[in-house]
CSV table of C-alpha atoms in Angstrom, one decimal:
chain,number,residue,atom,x,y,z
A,23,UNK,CA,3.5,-83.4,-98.2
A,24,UNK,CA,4.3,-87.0,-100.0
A,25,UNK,CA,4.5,-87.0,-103.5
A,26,UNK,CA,2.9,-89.0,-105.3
A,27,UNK,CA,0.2,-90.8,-104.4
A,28,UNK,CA,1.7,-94.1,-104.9
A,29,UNK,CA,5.1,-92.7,-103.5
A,30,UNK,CA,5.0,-96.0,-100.8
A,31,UNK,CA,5.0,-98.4,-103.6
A,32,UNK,CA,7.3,-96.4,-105.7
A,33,UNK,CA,10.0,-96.4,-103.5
A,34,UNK,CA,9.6,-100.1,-101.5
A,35,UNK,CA,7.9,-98.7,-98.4
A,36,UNK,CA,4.9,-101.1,-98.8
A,37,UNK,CA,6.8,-104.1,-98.7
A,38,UNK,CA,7.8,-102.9,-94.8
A,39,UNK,CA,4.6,-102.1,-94.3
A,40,UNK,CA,3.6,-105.3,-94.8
A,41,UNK,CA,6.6,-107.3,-93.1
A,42,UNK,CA,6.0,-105.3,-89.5
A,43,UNK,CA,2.0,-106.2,-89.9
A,44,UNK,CA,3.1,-109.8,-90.5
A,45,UNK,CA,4.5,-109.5,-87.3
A,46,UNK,CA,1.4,-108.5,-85.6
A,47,UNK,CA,0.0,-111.0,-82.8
A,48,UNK,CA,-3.5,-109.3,-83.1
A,49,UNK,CA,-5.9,-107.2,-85.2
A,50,UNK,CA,-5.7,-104.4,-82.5
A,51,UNK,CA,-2.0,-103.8,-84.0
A,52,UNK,CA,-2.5,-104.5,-87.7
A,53,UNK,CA,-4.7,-101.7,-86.9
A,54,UNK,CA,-2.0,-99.5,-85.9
A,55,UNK,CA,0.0,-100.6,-88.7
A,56,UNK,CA,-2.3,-99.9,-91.4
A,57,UNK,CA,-2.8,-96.3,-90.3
A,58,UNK,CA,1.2,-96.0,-89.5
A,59,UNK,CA,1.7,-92.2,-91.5
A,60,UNK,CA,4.9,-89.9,-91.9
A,61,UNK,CA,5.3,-87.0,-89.3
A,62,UNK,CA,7.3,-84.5,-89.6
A,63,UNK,CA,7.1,-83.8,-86.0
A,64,UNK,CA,10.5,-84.1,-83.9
A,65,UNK,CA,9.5,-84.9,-80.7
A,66,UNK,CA,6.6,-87.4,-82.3
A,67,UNK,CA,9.1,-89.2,-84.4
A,68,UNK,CA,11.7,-89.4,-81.5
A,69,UNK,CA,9.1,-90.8,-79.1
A,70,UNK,CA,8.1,-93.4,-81.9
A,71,UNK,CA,11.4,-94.6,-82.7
A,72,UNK,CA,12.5,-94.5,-78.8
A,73,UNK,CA,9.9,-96.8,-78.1
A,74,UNK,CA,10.6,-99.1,-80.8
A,75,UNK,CA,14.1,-99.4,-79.7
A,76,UNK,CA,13.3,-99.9,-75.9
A,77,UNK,CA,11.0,-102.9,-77.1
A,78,UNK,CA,14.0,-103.9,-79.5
A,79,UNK,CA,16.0,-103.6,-76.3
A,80,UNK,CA,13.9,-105.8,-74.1
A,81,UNK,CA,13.6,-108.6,-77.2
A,82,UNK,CA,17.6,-108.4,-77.2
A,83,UNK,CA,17.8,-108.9,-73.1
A,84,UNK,CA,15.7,-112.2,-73.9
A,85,UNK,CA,13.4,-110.8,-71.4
A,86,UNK,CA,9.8,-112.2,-71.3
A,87,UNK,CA,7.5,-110.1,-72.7
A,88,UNK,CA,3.6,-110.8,-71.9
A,89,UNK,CA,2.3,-111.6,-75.0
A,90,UNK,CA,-0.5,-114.2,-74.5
A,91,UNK,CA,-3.9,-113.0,-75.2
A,92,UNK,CA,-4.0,-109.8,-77.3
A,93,UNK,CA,-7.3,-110.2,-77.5
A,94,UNK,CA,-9.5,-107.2,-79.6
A,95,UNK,CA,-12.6,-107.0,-77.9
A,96,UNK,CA,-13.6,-103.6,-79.0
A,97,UNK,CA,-16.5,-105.3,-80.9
A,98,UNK,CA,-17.9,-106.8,-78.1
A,99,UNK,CA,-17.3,-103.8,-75.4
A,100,UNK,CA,-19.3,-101.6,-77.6
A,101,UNK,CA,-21.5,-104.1,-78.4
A,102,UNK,CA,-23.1,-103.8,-74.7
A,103,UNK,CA,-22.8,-100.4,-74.4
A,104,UNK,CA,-26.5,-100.6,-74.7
A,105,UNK,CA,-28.3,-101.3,-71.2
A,106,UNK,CA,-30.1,-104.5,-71.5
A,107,UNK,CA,-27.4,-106.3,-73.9
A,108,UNK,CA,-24.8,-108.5,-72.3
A,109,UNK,CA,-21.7,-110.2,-73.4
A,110,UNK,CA,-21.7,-113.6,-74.0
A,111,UNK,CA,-19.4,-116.4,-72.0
A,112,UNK,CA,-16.4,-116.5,-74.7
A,113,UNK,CA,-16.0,-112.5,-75.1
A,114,UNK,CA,-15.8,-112.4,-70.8
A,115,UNK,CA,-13.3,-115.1,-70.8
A,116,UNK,CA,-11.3,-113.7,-73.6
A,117,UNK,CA,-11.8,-109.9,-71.7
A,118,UNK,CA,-10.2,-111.8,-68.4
A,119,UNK,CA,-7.4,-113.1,-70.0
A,120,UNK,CA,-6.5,-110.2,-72.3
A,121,UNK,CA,-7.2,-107.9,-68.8
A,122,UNK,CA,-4.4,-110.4,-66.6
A,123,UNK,CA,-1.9,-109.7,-69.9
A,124,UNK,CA,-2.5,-105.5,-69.6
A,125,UNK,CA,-2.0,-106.4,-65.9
A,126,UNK,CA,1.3,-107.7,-66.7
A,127,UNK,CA,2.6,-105.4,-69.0
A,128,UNK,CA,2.1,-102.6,-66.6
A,129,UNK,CA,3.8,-104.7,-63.6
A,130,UNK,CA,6.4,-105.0,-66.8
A,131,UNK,CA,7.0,-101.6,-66.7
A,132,UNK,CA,6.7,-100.1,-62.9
A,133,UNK,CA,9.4,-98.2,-61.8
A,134,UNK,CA,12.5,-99.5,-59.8
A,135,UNK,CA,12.8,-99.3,-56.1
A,136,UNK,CA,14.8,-96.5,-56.7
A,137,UNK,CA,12.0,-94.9,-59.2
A,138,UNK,CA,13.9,-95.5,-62.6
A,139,UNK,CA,13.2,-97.4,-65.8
A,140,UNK,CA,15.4,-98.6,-68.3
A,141,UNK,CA,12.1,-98.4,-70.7
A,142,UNK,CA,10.9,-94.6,-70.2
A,143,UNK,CA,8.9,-94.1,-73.4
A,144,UNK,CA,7.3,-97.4,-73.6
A,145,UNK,CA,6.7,-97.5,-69.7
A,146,UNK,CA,4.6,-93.9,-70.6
A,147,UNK,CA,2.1,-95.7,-72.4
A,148,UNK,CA,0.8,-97.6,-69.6
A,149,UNK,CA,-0.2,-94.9,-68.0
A,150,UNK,CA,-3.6,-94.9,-69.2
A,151,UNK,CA,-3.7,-98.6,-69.1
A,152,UNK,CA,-6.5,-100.1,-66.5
A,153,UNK,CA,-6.2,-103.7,-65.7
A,154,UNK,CA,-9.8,-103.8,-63.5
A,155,UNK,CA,-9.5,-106.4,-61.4
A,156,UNK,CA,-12.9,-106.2,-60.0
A,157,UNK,CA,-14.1,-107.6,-63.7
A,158,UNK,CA,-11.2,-110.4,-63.3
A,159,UNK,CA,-12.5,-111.3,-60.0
A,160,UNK,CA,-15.9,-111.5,-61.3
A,161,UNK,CA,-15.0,-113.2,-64.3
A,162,UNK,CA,-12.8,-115.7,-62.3
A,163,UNK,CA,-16.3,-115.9,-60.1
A,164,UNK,CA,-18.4,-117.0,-63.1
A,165,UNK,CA,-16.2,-118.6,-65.6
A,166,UNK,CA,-14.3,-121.9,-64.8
A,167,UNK,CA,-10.7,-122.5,-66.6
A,168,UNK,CA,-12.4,-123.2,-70.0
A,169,UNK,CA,-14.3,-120.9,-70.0
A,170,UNK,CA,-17.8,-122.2,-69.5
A,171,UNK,CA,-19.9,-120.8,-66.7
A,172,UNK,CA,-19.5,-122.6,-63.8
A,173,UNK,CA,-22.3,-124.4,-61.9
A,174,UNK,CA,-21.9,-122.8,-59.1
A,175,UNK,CA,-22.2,-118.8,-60.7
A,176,UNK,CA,-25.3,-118.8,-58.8
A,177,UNK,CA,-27.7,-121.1,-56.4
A,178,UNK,CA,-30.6,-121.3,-59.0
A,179,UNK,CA,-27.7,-122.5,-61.6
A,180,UNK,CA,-26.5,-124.9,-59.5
A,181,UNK,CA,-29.9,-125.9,-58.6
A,182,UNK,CA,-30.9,-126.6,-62.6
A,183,UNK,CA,-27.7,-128.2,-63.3
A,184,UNK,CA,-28.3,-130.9,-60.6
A,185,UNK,CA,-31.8,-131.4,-62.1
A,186,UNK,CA,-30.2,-132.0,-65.2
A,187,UNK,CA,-27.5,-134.6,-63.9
A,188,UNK,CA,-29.9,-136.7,-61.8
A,189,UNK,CA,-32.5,-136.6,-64.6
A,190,UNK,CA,-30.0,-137.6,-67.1
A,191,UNK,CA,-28.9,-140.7,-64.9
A,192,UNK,CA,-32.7,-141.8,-64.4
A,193,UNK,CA,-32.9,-141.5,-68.3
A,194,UNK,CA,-29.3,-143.6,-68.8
A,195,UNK,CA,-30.8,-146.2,-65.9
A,196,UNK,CA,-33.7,-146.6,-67.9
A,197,UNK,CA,-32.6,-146.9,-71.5
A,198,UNK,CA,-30.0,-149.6,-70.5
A,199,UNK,CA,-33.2,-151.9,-69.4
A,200,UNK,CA,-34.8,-151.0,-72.4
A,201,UNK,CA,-31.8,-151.9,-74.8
A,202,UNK,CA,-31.4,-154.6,-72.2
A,203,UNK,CA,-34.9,-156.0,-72.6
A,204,UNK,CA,-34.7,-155.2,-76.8
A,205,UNK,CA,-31.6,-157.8,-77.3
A,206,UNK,CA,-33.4,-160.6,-75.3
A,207,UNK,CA,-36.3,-159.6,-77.7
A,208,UNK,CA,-34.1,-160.0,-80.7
A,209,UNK,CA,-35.1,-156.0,-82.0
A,210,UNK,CA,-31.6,-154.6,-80.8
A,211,UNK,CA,-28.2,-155.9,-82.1
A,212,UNK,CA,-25.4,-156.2,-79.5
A,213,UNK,CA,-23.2,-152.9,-79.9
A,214,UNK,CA,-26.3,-151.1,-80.4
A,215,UNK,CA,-26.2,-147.8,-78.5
A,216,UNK,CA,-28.2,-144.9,-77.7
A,217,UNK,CA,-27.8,-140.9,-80.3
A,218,UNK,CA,-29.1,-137.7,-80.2
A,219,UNK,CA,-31.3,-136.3,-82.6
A,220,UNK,CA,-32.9,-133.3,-82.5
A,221,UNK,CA,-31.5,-132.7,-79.3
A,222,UNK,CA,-33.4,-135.8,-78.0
A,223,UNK,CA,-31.9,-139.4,-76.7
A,224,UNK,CA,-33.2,-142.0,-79.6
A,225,UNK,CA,-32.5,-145.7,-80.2
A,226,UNK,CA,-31.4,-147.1,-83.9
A,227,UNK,CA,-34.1,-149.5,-84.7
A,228,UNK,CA,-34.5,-151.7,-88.2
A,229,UNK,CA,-37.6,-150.6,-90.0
A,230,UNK,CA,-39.0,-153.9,-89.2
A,231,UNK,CA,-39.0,-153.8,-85.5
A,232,UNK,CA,-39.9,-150.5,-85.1
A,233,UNK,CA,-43.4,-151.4,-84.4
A,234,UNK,CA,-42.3,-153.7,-81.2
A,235,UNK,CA,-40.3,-150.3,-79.8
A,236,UNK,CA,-43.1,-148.2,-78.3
A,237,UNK,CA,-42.4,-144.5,-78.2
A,238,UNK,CA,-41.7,-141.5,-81.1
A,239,UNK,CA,-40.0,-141.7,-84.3
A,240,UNK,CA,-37.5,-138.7,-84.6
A,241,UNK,CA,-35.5,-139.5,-87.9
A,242,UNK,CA,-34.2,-142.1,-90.2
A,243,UNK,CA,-31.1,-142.7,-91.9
A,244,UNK,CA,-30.2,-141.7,-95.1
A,245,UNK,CA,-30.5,-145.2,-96.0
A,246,UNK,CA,-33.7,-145.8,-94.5
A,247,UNK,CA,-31.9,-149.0,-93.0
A,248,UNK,CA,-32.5,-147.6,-89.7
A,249,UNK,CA,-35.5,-145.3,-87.5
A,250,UNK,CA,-34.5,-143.5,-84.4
A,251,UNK,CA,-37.2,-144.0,-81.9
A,252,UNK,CA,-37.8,-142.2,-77.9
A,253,UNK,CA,-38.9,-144.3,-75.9
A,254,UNK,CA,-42.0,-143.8,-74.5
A,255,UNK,CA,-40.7,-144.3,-70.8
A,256,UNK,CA,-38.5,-141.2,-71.6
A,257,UNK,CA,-40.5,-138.7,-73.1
A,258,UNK,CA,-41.6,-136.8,-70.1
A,259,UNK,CA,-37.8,-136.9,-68.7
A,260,UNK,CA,-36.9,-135.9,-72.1
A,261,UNK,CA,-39.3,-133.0,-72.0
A,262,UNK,CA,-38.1,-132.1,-68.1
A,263,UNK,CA,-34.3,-131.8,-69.4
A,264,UNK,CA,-35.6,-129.5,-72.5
A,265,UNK,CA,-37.4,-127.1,-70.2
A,266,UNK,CA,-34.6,-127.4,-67.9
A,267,UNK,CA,-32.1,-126.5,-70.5
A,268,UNK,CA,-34.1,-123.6,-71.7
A,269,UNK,CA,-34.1,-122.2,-67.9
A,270,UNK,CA,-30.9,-122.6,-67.7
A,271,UNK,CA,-30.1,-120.5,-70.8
A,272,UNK,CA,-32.1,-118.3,-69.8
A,273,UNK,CA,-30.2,-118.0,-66.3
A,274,UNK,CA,-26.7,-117.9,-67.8
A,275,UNK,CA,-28.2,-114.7,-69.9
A,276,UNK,CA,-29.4,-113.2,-66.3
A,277,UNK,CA,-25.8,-113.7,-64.8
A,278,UNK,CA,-24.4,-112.5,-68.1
A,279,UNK,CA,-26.5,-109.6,-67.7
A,280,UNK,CA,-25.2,-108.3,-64.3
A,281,UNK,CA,-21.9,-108.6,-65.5
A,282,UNK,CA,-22.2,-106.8,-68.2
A,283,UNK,CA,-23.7,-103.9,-65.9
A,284,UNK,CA,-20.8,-103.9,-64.3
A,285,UNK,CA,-18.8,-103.3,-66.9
A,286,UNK,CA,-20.6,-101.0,-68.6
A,287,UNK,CA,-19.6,-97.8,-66.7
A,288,UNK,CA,-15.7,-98.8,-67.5
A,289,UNK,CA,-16.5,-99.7,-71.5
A,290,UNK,CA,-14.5,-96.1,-72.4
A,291,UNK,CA,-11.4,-96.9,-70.2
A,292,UNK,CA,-11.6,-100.1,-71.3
A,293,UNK,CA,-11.5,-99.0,-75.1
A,294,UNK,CA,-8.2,-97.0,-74.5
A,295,UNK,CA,-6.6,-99.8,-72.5
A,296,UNK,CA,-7.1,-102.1,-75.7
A,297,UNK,CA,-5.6,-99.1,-77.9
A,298,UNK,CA,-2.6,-99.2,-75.9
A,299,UNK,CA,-2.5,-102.7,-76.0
A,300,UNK,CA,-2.8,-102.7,-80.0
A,301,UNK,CA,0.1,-100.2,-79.9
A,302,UNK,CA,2.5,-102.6,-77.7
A,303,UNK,CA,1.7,-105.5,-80.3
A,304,UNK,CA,2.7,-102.8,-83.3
A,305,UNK,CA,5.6,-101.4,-81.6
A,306,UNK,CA,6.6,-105.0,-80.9
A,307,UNK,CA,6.2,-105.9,-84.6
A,308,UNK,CA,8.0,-103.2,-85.5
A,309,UNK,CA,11.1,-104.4,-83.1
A,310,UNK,CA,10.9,-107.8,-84.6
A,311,UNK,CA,11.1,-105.8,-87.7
A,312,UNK,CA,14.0,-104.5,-87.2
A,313,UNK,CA,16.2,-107.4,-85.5
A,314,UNK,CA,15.8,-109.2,-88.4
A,315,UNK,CA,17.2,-106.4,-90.9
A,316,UNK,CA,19.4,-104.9,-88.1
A,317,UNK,CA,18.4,-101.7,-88.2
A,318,UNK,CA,19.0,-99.3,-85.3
A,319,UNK,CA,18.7,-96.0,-83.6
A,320,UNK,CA,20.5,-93.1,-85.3
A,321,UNK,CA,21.5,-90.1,-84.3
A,322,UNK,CA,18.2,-88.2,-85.1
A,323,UNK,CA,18.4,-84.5,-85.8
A,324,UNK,CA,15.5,-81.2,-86.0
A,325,UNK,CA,17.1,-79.8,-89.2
A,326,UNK,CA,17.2,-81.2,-92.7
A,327,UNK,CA,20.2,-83.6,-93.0
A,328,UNK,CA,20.6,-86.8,-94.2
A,329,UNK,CA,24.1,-88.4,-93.7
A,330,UNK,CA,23.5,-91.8,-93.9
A,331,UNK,CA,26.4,-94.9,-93.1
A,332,UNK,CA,25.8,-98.3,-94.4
A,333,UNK,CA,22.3,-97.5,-95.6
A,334,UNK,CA,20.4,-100.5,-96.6
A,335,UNK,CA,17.4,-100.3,-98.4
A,336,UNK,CA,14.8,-103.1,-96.2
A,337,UNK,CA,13.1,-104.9,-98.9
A,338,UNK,CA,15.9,-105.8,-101.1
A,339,UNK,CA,17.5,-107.6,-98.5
A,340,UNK,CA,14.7,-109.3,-97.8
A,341,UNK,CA,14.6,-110.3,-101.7
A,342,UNK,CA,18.4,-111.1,-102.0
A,343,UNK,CA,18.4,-112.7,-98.7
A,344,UNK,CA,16.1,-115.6,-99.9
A,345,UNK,CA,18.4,-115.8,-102.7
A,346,UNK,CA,21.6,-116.3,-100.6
A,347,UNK,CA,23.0,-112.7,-101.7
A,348,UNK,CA,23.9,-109.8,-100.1
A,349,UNK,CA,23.2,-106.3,-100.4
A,350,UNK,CA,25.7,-103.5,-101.4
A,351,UNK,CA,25.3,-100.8,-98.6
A,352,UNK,CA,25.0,-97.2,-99.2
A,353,UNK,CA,27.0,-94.0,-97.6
A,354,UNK,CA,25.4,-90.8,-98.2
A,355,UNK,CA,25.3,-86.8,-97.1
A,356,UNK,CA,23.3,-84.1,-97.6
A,357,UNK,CA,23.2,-80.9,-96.6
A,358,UNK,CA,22.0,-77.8,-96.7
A,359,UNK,CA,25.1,-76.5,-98.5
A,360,UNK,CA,25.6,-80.0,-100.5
A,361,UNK,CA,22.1,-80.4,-100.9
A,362,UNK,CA,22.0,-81.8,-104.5
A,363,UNK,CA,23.4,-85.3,-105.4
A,364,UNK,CA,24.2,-86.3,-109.2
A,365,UNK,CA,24.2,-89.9,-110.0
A,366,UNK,CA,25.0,-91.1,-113.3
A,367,UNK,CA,25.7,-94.7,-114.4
A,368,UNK,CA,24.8,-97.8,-116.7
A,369,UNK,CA,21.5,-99.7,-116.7
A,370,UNK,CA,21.8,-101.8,-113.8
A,371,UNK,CA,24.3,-99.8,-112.2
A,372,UNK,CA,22.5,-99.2,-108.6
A,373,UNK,CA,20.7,-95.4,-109.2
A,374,UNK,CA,17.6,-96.2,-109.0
A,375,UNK,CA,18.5,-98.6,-105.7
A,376,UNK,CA,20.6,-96.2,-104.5
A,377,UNK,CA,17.2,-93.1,-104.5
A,378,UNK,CA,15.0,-95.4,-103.1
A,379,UNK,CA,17.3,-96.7,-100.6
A,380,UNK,CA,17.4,-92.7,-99.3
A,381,UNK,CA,13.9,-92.2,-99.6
A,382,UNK,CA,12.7,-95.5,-97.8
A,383,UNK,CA,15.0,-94.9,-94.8
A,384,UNK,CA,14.0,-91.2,-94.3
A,385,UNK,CA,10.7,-92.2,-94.9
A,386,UNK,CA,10.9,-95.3,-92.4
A,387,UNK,CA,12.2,-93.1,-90.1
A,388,UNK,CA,9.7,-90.5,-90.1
A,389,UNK,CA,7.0,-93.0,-89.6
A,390,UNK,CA,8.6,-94.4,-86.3
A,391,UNK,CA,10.8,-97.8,-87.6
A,392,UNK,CA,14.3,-98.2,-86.5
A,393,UNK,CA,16.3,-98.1,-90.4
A,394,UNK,CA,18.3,-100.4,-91.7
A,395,UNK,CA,21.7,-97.5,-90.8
A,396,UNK,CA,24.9,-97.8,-88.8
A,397,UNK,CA,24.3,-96.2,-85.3
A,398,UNK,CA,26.6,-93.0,-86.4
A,399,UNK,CA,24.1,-92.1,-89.1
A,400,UNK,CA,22.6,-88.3,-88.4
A,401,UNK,CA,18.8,-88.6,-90.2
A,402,UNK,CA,17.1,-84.8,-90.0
A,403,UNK,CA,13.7,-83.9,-90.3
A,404,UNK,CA,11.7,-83.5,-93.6
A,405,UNK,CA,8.2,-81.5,-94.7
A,406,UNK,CA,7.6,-83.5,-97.6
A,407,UNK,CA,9.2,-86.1,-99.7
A,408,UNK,CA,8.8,-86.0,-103.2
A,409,UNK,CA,9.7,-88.2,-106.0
């Protein structure tokens, strides 16, 4: 039990809370980091804190991490859980990338010839990480290097594509002879050039010429200096590259389809791979974390202890820190036998500092970061916390 119910705030804890989510590459860990709780089970803790440390390990060997496209796609995945529905171009790409990254992190981790690790608990975690690489081979199929599906995804694409290319070069051919023909006429000026609007090529045309430029009127500026006029010998290659357009739309959906069949059957392995990718970026956050207030790994202990060396409490060295001071560390023990502490003092003398520095690091601990201790601290294990 934690008591009271603003016992975070009361005693600093929110302000880590809030510097490990700042370090967060992705919402799938400021996920984990906003439902971070105390435990007061051992073996729970110990994994939580032993992972942290491995990552603050691996951050300390300057080894490269994979870290580029924590993508959360749980939205989407779900999304098309529903036969018919499909996943659109941008959500496939960014569910290659992010699958090459859990790829990575598990080749990260593999064992040694020899079968060791030097990162046990965190390399337990990818155990139920799936990298599919029949999706990435299908996505690599479809998708080019940007992203956009490529021409060749399937013969009818390609086929629609080409249309759209050699129709779009008869149109350029023919509005260059028509500008061409315009500024012999006097109607065009000389750096006048062809727009879109409405989807449609146009010509700029002064309101007084517009009757010599056969062909519709799609807009006029704001001004009404200027009409934007098809030309007639256009239209129909105009309308041939909007139906054209439309089929092909409606062909990327059809390939976007069949992918997402495929991946449907895999959407609840998927779903846990992302959760154990949300934990690496909160268990990495909480490394970064503590680096940068040099906290560590204590001794950690099943009974109730706290005997605490060069305890520091996190967020007022963060405060002092910006101010160029330091912070006066704390040695403390408590026991079952010396179990009660009395501190008296002046206003401003550290007591308050000193209650909150013990109940942040025990409480830090118990929720899996590394605290701000000298390695030979011994930190036990509490029911509740009460202030």
């Amino acid at each position: 039990m934690i008591y009271p119910a603003n016992f975070e705030t009361r005693i600093g804890f929110d302000v880590v809370r809030q510097e490990v989510e700042k370090r967060c590459i992705s919402t799938l860990g400021v996920t984990y980091c906003q439902k971070m709780q105390f435990s007061s089970q051992f073996d729970e803790v110990k994994a939580w804190l032993s992972q942290t440390n491995e990552f603050l390990a691996i951050l300390q060997s300057k080894q490269e991490f994979p870290l580029n496209y924590f993508f959360d796609l749980r939205v989407p995945l779900k999304t098309i859980s529903t036969p018919g529905s499909y996943i659109s171009a941008e959500n496939l790409f960014d569910l290659q990338r992010s699958l090459n990254t859990i790829s990575d992190i598990i080749k990260f981790f593999r064992f040694d010839e020899e079968g060791n690790t030097p990162y046990p608990y965190l390399r337990r975690l990818t155990d139920g990480m799936l990298s599919f690489p029949e999706i990435v081979s299908e996505a690599n199929r479809i998708l080019d290097k940007f992203g956009n599906v490529k021409d060749n995804a399937s013969p009818l694409l390609r086929e629609l594509r080409s249309t759209i290319a050699s129709t779009t070069a008869s149109i350029n051919g023919i509005m260059r002879r028509v500008i061409a023909h315009g500024r012999q006429s006097g109607i065009f000026d000389g750096d006048t050039a062809p727009s879109i609007r409405d989807g449609r090529l146009v010509l700029p045309v002064a309101p007084m010429h517009k009757r010599k430029v056969k062909g519709i009127v799609h807009d006029e500026s704001a001004s009404g200096k200027t009409v934007f006029i098809e030309p007639e010998e256009i239209v129909e290659a105009n309308n041939r590259i909007r139906e054209t357009e439309g089929e092909i739309k409606r062909e990327i959906v059809r390939i976007l389809t069949e992918v997402s069949d495929m991946i449907r059957p895999h959407i609840p392995d998927l779903l846990e791979s992302y959760e154990t990718l949300g934990c690496f970026d909160f268990i990495r956050a909480k490394a970064l974390f503590a680096q940068d207030i040099d906290a560590c790994l204590p001794h950690i202990e099943k009974k109730a202890q706290i005997e605490l060396y060069h305890a520091i409490h996190p967020a007022l060295l963060i405060a002092l820190r910006e101010q160029g001071k330091e912070v006066v560390p704390l040695n403390v023990t408590l026991t079952k036998k010396d179990r009660i502490l009395v501190i008296s003092g002046p206003n401003a003398g550290g007591k308050s500092v000193c209650l909150k520095t013990v109940g942040v690091v025990q409480y830090m601990t118990q929720c899996g970061i590394l605290p701000p201790v000298y390695y030979n601290s011994h930190i036990g294990m509490f029911r509740s916390i009460f202030i």
